[in-house]
Short mmCIF file of C-alpha atoms in Angstrom, two decimals:
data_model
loop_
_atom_site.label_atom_id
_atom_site.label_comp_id
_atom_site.label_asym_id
_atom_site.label_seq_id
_atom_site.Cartn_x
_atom_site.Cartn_y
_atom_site.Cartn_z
CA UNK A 160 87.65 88.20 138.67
CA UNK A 161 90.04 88.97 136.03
CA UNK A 162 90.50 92.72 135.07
CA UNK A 163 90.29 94.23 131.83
CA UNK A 164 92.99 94.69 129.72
CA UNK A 165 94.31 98.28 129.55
CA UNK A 166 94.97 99.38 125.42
CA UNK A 167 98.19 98.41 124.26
CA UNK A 168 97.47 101.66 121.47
CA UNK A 169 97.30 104.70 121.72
CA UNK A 170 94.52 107.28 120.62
CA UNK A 171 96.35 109.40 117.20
CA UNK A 172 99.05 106.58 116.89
CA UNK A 173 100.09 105.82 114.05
CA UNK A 174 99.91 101.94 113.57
CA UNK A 175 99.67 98.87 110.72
CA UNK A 176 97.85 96.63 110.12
CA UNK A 177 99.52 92.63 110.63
CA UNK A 178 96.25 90.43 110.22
CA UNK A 179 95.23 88.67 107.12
CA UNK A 180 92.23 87.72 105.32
CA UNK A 181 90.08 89.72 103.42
CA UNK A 182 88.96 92.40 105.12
CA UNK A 183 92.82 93.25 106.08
CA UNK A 184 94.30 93.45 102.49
CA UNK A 185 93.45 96.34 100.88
CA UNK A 186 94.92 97.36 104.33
CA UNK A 187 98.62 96.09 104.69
CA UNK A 188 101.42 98.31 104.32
CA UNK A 189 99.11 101.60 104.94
CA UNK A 190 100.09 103.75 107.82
CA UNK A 191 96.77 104.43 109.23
CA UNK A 192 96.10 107.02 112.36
CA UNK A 193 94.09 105.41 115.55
CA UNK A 194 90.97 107.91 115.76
CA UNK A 195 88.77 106.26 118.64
CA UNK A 196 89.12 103.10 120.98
CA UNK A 197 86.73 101.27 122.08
CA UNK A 198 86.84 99.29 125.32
CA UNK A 199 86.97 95.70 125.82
CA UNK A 200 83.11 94.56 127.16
CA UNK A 201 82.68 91.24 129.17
CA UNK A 202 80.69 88.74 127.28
CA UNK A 203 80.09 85.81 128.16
CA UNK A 204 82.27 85.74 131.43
CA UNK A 205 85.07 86.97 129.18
CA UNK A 206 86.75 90.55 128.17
CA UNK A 207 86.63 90.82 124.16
CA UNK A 208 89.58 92.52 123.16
CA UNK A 209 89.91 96.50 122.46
CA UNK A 210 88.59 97.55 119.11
CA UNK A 211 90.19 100.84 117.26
CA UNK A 212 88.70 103.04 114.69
CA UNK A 213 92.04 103.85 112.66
CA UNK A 214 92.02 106.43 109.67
CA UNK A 215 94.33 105.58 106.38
CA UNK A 216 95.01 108.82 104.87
CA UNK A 217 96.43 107.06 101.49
CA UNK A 218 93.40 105.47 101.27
CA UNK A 219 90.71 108.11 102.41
CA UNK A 220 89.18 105.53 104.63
CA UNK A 221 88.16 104.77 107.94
CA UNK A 222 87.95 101.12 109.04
CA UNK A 223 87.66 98.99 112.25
CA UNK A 224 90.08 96.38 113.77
CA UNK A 225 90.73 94.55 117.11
CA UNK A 226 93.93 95.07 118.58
CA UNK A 227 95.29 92.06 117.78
CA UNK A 228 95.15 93.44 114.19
CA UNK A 229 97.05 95.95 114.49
CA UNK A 230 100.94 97.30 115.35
CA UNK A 231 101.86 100.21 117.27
CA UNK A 232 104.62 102.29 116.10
CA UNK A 233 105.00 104.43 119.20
CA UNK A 234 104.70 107.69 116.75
CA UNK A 235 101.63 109.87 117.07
CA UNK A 236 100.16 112.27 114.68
CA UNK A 237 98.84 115.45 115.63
CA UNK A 238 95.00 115.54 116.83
CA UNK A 239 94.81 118.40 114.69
CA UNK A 240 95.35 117.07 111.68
CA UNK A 241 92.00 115.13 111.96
CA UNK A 242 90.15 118.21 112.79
CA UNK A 243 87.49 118.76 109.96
CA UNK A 244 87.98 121.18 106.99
CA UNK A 245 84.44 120.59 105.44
CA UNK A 246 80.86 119.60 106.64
CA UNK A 247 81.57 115.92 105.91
CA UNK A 248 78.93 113.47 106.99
CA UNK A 249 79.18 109.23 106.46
CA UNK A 250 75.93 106.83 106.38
CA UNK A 251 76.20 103.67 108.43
CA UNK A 252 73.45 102.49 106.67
CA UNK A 253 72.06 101.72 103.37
CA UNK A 254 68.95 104.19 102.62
CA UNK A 255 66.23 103.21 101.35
CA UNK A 256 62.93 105.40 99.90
CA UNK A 257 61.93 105.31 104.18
CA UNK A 258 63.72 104.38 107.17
CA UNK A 259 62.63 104.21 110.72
CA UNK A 260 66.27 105.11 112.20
CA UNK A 261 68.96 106.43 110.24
CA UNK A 262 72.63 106.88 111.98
CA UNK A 263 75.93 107.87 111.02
CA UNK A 264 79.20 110.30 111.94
CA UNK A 265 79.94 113.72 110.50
CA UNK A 266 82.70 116.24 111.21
CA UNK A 267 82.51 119.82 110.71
CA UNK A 268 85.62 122.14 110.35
CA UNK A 269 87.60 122.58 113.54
CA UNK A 270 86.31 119.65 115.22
CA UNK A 271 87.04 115.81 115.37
CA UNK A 272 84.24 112.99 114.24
CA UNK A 273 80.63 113.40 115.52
CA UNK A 274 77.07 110.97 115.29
CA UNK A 275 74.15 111.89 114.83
CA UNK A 276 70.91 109.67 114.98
CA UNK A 277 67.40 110.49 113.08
CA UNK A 278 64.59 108.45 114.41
CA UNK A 279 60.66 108.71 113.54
CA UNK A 280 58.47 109.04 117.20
CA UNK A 281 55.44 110.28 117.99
CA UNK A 282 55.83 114.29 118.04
CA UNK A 283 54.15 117.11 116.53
CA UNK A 284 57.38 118.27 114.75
CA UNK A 285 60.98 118.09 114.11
CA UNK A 286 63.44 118.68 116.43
CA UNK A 287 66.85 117.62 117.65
CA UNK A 288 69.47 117.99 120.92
CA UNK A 289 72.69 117.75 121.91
CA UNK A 290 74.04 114.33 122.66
CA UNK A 291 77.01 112.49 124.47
CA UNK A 292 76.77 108.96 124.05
CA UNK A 293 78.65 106.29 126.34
CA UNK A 294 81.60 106.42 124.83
CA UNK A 295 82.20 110.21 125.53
CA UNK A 296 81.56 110.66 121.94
CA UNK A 297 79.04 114.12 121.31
CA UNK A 298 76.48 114.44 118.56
CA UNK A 299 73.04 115.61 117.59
CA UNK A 300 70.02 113.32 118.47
CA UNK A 301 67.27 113.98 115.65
CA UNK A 302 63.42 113.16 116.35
CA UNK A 303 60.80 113.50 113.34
CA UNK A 304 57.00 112.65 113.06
CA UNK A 305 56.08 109.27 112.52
CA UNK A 306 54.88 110.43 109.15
CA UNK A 307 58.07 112.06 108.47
CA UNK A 308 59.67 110.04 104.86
CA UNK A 309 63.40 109.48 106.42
CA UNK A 310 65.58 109.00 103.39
CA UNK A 311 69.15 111.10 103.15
CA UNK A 312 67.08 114.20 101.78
CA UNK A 313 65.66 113.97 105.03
CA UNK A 314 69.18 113.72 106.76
CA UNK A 315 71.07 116.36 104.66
CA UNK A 316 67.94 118.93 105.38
CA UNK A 317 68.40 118.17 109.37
CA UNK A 318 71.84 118.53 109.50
CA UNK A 319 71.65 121.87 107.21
CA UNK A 320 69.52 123.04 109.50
CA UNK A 321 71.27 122.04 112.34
CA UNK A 322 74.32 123.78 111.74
CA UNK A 323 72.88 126.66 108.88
CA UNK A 324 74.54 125.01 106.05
CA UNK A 325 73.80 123.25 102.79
CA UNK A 326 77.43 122.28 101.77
CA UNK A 327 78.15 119.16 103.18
CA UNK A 328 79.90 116.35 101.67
CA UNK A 329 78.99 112.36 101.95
CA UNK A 330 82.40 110.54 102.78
CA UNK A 331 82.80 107.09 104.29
CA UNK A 332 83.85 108.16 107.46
CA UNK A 333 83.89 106.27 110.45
CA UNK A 334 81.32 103.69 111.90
CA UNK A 335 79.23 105.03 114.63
CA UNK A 336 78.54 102.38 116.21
CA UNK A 337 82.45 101.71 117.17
CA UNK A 338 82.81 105.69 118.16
CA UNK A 339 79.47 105.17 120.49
#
């Protein structure tokens, strides 16, 4: 059986983007920062390829590519310089008036990108725990009553009360889905 593929990138290198097409423009010629990769998975009897989460700090955005996207440099940047400044958090999801499962990433100062997940079950009252996904990735796992309206009022008050404050800041951060 054919092995995986080890990453030809490195987490915190600095790399550029070489594909075309649409999603790739705004892209080329930004230096961006690799921030999280993702393994290759077999499908279909195959390996996919690795997929990167890579920051573009003239851009103030966070966006996704396969490796064949993208161009090492060899240079790293520091791991610190991606440590948070501000309670920042980033909606993977359109919300509506009431959602059944609402997911994103935040970051709070000192530490690198987070998720957290708010879902509606059957329980008497909110609560929420400390998660590590697959990935390695940690996070806070929300749970509210089923009767529970789960719009970003919702979200902002869990995460306020989560960490004991009310200043945070919506960004587009990262996907969670690709840090998971």
């Amino acid at each position: 059986m054919e092995e995986k593929k080890a990453s030809g990138i490195r987490r915190f290198e600095i790399v550029s983007v070489v594909a075309e097409g649409p999603s790739c423009r705004e892209f080329a010629g930004q230096p961006g920062t690799v921030i999280w990769c993702d393994p290759p998975v077999r499908r279909r009897g195959e390996w996919t390829e690795w997929g990167y989460c890579v920051y573009f700090p003239g851009l103030e955005r966070y966006a996704s590519f396969l490796e064949s996207s993208l161009q090492p440099t060899g240079r790293l940047d520091a791991e610190e310089a991606h440590l948070g400044q501000r309670y920042e958090l980033s909606f993977d999801t359109v919300l509506g008036a009431d959602a059944d499962v609402v997911e994103g990433s935040y970051r709070v100062p000192g530490r690198l990108w987070e998720i957290f997940l708010f879902t509606k079950k059957d329980v008497p009252e909110p609560r929420h725990v400390s998660s590590t996904w697959q990935s390695g990735i940690t996070g806070l796992e929300f749970v509210l009553p089923k009767g529970t309206v789960l719009d970003r009022k919702a979200v902002l008050r869990g995460m306020a009360e989560a960490f004991g404050t009310e200043g945070w800041v919506e960004v587009r951060g990262p996907d969670s889905l690709l840090l998971k």
